[in-house]
Tab-separated table of C-alpha atoms and ligand atoms in Angstrom:
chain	number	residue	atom	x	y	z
A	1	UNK	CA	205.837	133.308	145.415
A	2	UNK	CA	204.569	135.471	142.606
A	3	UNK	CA	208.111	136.446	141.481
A	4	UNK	CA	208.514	132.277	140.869
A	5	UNK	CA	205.102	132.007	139.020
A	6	UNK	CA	204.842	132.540	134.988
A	7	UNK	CA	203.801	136.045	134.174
A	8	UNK	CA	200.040	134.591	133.596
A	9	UNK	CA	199.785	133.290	136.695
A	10	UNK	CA	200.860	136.394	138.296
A	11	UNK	CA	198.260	138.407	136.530
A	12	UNK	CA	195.895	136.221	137.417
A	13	UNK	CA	196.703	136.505	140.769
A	14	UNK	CA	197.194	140.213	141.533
A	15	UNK	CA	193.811	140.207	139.591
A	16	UNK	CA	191.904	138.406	141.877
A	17	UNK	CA	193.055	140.480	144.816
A	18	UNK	CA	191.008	143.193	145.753
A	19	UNK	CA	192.078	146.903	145.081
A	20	UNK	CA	192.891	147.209	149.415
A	21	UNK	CA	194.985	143.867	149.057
A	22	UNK	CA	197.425	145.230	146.183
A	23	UNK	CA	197.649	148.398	147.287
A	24	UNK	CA	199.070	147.191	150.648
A	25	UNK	CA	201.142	144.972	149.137
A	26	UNK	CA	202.646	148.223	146.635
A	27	UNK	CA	202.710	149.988	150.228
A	28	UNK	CA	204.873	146.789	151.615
A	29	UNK	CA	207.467	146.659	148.645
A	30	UNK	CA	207.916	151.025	148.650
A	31	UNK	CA	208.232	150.902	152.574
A	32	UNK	CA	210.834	147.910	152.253
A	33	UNK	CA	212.956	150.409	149.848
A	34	UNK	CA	212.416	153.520	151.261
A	35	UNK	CA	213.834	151.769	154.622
A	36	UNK	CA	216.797	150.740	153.368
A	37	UNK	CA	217.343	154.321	151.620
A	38	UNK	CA	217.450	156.465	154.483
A	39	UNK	CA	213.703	157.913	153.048
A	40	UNK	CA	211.954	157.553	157.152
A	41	UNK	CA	212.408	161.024	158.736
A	42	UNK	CA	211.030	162.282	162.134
A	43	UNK	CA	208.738	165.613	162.375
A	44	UNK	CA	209.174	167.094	166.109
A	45	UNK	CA	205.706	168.741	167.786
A	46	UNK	CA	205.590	170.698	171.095
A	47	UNK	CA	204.172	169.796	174.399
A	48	UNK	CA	203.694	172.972	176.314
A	49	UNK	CA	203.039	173.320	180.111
A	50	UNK	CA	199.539	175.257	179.808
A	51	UNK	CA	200.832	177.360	182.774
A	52	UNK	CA	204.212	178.963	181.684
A	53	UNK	CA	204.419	178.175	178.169
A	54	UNK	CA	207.337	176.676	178.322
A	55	UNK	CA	208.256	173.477	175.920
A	56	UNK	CA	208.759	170.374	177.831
A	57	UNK	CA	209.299	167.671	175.600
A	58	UNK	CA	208.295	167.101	171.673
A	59	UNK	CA	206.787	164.195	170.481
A	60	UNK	CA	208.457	162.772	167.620
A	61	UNK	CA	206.377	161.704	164.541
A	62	UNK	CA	207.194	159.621	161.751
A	63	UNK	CA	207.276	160.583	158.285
A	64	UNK	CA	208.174	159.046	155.009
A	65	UNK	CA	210.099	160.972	152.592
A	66	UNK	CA	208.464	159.190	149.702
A	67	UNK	CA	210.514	159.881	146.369
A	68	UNK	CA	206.937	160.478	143.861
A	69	UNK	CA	204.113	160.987	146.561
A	70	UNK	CA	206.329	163.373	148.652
A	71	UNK	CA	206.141	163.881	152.418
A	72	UNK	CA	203.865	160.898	154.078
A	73	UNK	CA	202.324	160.793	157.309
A	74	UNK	CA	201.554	157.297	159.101
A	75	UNK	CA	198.132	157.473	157.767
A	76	UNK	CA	199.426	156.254	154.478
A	77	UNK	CA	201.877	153.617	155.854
A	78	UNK	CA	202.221	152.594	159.120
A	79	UNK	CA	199.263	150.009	159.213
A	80	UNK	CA	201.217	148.033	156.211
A	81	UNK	CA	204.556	148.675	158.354
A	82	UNK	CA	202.746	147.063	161.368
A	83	UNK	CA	201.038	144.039	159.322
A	84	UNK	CA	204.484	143.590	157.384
A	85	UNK	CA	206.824	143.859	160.761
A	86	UNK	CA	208.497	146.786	159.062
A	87	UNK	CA	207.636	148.685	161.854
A	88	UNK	CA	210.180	147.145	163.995
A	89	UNK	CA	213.311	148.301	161.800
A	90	UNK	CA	211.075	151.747	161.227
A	91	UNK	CA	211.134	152.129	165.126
A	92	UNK	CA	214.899	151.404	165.173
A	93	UNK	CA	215.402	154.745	162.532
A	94	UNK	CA	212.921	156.806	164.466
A	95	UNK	CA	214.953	155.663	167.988
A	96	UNK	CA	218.613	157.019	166.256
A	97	UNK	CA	217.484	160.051	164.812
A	98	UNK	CA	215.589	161.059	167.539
A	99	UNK	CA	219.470	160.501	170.033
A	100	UNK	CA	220.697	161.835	167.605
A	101	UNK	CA	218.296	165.082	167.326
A	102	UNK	CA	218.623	165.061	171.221
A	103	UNK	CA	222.165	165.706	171.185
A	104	UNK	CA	221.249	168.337	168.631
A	105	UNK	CA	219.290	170.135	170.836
A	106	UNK	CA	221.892	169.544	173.989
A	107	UNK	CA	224.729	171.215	171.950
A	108	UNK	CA	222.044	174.187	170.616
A	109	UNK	CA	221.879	174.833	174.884
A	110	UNK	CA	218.861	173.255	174.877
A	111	UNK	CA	219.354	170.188	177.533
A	112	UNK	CA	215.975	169.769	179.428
A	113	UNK	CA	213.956	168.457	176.286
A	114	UNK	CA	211.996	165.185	177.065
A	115	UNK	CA	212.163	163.876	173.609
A	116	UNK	CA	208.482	161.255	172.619
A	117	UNK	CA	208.509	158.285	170.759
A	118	UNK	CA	205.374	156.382	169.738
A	119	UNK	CA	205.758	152.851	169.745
A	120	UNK	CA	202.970	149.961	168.386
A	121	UNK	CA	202.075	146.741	169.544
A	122	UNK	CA	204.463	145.254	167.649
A	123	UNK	CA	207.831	147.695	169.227
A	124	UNK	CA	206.291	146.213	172.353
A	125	UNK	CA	206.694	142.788	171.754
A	126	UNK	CA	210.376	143.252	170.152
A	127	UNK	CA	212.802	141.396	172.243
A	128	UNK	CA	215.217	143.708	170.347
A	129	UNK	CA	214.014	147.054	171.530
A	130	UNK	CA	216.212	147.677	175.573
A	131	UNK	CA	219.456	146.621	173.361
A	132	UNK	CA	218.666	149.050	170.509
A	133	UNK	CA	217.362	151.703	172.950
A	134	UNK	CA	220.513	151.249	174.817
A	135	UNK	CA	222.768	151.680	172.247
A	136	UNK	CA	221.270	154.777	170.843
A	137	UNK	CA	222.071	156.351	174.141
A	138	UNK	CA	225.266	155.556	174.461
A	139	UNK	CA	225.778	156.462	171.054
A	140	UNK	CA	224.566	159.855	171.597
A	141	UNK	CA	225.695	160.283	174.828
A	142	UNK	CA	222.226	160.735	176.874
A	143	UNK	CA	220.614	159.308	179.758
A	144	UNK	CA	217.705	156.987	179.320
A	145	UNK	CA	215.798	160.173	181.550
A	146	UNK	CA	215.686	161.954	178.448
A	147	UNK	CA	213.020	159.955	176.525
A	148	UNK	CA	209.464	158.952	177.342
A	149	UNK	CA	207.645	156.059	174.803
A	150	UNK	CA	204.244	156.530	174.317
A	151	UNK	CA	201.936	153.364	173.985
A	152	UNK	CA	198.180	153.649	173.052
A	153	UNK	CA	195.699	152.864	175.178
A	154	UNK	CA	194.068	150.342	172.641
A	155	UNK	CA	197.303	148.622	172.196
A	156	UNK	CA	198.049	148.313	176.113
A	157	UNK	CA	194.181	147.574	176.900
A	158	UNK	CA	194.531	145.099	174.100
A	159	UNK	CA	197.044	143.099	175.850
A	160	UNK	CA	197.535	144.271	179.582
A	161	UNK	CA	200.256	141.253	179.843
A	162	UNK	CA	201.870	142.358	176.887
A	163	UNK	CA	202.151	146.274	177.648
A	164	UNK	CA	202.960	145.386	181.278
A	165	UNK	CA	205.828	143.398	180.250
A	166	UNK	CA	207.147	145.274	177.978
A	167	UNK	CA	206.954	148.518	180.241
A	168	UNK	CA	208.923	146.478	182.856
A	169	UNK	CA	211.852	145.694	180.362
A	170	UNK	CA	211.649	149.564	178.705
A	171	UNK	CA	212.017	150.554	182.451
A	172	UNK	CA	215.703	149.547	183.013
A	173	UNK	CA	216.761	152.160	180.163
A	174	UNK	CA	215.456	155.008	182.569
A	175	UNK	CA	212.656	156.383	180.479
A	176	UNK	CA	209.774	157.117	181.220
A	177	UNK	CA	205.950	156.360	179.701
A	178	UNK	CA	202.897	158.118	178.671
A	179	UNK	CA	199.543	156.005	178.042
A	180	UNK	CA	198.032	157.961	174.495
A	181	UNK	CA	195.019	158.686	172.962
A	182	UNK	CA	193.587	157.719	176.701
A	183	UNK	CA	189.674	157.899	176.302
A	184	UNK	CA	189.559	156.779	173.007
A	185	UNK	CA	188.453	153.453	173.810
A	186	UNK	CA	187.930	150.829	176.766
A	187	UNK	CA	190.483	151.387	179.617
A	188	UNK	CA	190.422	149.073	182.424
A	189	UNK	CA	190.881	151.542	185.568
A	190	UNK	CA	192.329	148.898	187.927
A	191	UNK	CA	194.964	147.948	185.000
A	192	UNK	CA	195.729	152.117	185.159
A	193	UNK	CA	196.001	152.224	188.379
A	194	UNK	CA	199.105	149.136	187.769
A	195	UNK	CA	200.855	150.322	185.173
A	196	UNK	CA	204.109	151.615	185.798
A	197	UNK	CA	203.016	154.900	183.486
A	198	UNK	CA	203.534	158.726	184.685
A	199	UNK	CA	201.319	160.530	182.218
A	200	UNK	CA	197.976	160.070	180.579
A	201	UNK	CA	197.288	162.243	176.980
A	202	UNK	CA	194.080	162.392	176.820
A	203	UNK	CA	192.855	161.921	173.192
A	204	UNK	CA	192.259	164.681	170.839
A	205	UNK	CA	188.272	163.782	170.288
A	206	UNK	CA	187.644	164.425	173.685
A	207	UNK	CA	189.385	167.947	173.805
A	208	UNK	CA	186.928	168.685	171.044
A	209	UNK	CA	184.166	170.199	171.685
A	210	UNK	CA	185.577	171.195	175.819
A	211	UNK	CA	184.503	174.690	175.033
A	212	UNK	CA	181.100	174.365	173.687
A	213	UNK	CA	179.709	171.293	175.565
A	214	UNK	CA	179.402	171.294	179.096
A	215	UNK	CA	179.197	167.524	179.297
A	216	UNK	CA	182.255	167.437	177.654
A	217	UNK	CA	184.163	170.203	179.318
A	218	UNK	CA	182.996	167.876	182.477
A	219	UNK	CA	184.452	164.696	180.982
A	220	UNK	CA	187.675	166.310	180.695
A	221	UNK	CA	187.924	167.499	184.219
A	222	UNK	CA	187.146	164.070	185.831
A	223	UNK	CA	189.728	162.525	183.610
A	224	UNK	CA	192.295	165.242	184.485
A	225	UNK	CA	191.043	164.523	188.162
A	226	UNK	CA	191.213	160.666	187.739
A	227	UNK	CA	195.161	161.282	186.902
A	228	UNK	CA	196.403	163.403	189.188
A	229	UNK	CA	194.456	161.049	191.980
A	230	UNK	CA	196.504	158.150	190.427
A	231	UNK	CA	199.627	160.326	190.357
A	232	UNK	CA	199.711	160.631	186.782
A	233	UNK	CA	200.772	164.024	184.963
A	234	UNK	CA	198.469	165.207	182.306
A	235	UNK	CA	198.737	166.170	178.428
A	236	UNK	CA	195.835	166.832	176.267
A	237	UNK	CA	196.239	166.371	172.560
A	238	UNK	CA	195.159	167.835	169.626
A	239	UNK	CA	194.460	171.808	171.006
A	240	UNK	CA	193.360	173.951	168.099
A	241	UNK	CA	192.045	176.648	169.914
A	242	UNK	CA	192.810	179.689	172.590
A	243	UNK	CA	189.671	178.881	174.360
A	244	UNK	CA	190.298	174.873	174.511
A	245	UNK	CA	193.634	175.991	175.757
A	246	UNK	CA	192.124	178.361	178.522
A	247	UNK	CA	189.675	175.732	179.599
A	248	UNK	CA	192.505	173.254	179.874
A	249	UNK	CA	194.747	175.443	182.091
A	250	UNK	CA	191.804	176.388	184.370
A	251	UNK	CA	190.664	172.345	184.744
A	252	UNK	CA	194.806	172.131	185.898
A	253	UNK	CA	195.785	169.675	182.758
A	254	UNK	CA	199.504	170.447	183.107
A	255	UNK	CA	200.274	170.143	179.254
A	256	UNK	CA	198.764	170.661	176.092
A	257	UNK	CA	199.733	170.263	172.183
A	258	UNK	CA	198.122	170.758	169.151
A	259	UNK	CA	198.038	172.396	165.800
A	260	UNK	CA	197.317	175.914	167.676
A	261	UNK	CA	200.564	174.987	169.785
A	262	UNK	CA	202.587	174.250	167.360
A	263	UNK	CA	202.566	171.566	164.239
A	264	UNK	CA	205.077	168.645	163.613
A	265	UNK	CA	207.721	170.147	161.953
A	266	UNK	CA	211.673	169.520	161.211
A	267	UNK	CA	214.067	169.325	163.559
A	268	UNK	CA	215.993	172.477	161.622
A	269	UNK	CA	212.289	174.481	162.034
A	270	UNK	CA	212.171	173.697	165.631
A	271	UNK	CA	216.170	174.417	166.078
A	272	UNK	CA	215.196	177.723	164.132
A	273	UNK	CA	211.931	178.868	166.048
A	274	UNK	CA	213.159	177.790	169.690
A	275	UNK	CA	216.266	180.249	168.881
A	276	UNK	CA	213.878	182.809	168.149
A	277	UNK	CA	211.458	182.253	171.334
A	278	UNK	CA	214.238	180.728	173.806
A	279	UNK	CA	212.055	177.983	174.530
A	280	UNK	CA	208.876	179.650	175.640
A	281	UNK	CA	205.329	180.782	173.725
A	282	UNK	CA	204.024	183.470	174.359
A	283	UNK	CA	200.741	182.075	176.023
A	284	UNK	CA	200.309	184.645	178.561
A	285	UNK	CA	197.305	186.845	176.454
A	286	UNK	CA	195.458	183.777	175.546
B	301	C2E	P1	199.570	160.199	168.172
B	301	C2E	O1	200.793	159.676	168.832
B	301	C2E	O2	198.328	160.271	168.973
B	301	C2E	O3	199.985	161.613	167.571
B	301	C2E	C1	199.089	162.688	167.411
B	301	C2E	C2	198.639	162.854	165.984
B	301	C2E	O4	197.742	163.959	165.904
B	301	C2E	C3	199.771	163.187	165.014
B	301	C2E	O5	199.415	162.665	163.733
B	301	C2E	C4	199.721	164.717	164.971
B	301	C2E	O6	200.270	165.259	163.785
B	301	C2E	C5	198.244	164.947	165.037
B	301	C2E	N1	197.914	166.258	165.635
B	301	C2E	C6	198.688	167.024	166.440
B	301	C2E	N2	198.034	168.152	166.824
B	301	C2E	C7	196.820	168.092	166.243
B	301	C2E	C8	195.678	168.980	166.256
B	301	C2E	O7	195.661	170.051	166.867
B	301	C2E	N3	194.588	168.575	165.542
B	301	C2E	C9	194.568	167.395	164.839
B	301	C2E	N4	193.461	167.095	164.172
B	301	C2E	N5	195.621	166.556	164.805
B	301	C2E	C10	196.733	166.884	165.501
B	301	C2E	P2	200.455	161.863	162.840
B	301	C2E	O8	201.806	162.510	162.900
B	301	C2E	O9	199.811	161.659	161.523
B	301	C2E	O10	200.571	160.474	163.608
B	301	C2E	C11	199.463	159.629	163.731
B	301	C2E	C12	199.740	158.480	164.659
B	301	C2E	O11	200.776	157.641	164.119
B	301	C2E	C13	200.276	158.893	166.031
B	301	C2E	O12	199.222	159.294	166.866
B	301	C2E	C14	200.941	157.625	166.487
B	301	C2E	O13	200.007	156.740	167.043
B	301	C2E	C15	201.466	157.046	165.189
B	301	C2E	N6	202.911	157.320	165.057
B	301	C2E	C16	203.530	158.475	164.727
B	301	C2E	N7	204.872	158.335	164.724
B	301	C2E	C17	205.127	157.053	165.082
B	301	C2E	C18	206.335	156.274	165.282
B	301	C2E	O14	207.469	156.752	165.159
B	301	C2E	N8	206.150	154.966	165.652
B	301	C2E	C19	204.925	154.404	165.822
B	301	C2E	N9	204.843	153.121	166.164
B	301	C2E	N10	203.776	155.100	165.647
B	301	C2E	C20	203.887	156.400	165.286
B	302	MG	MG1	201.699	159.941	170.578
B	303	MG	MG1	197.532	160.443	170.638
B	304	MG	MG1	197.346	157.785	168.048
């Protein structure tokens, strides 16, 4: 190990590494810290049913408080989390302060809120995960009805065995699971049609572009169609328009988020802004 080696032979080392190499490995030592001091916080962003306006659930999104660099998205660390393992104590903070946010929300008269948690590859194959799941529940006094995970399609594609696994275990908490970023890659329909899932997001780079391209607008609808055949509820991501959001409501995609929805923010933001708008946007002029 480097820390063993003479301080030559270190240099020497960390030399020969390329720039990618050391910074992941500066990443790896940070994220090890910043874990154990409480620095991994959770951003909270809207899913809205395109028809009411009403909030269904939020999706909760890491974020890493980083002392110097200042608020960090996954972008900048969750890739070296994943490599590194990290990601499995990560996903055990996200999973307790997202209870714990729940019960927030329950006591603010707030109870319906399906509360979204991402998990990687990695989550999936953590034998760890019903146990900690559990115990955040009870801990918070909530039913297992009250979260959905979300797994990418790449990762589940990846390793149908894996995801299908994995989903089975999740199951017996009583949550419930969204495929993501569906259309971003390969999906194997007949492997859809099997997974225990009840929603498909469809990714946010085929939302863009629904109101200008007519190919596009038409890929949308036969994925939205494709769901609800397959009894699957639909959410489409990444909605930074009125117009995307009027398409999506007239193709019948039952949810939508995005920045013109409503960013990630704080829990005490979204506490703050659902007092103000009891729980509702005001979509009806769009
Ligand atoms: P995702 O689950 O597909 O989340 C959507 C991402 O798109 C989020 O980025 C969100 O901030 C961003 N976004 C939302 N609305 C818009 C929009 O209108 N336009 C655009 N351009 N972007 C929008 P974020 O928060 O940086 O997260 C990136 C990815 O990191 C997530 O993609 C998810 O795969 C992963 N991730 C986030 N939190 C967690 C976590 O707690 N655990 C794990 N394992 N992965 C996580
Ligand atoms: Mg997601
Ligand atoms: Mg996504
Ligand atoms: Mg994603």
């Amino acid at each position: 190990r480097a820390k063993q080696a003479s301080g030559n032979q270190y240099c020497f080392y960390a030399e020969s590494m390329d720039a990618e190499a050391r910074r992941a490995m500066q990443v790896e030592q940070e994220f090890r810290r910043g874990l154990g001091r409480n620095e991994i916080c959770v951003y909270y962003q809207p899913r809205i049913d395109t028809i009411t306006g009403e909030i269904c659930a939020l999706e909760a999104l890491v974020r890493w408080r980083h002392p110097a660099k200042g608020l960090l998205a996954p972008a900048d660390f969750l890739q070296v989390a994943e490599a590194t393992g990290l990601v499995v104590e990560m996903g055990y903070q996200v999973i307790d302060q997202v209870c714990a946010d729940c019960a927030r929300l329950t006591e603010a008269g707030l109870p319906d809120l399906v509360m979204a948690i991402n998990l990687s590859r990695r989550q999936m194959r953590d034998e760890h995960l019903v146990q900690r799941v559990m115990d955040a529940l009870s801990a918070h006094h909530l039913r297992g009805s009250q979260l959905e995970f979300e797994l990418a399609e790449a990762d589940v594609m990846g390793d149908a065995s894996l995801a299908t696994e994995s989903l089975g275990t999740l199951a017996i908490t009583g949550a419930s699971f969204a495929l993501d970023d569906f259309g971003s890659g390969m999906s194997s329909l007949p492997l859809l049609q099997a997974l225990p899932i009840n929603r498909l997001k469809i990714d946010q780079a085929l939302i863009a572009g629904i109101a200008e391209d007519r190919n596009r607008h038409g890929l949308v609808m036969a994925v939205v169609q494709l769901a609800h055949s397959l009894k699957l509820s639909t959410v489409a991501e990444g909605v930074e328009t009125a117009e995307q959001l009027k398409r999506l409501r007239e193709l019948g995609c039952d949810e939508a988020q995005g920045f013109f929805l409503g960013s990630p923010q704080s829990m005490a933001d979204i506490l703050a802004s659902l007092g103000r708008t009891s729980g509702h946007l005001p979509l009806g002029a769009s």
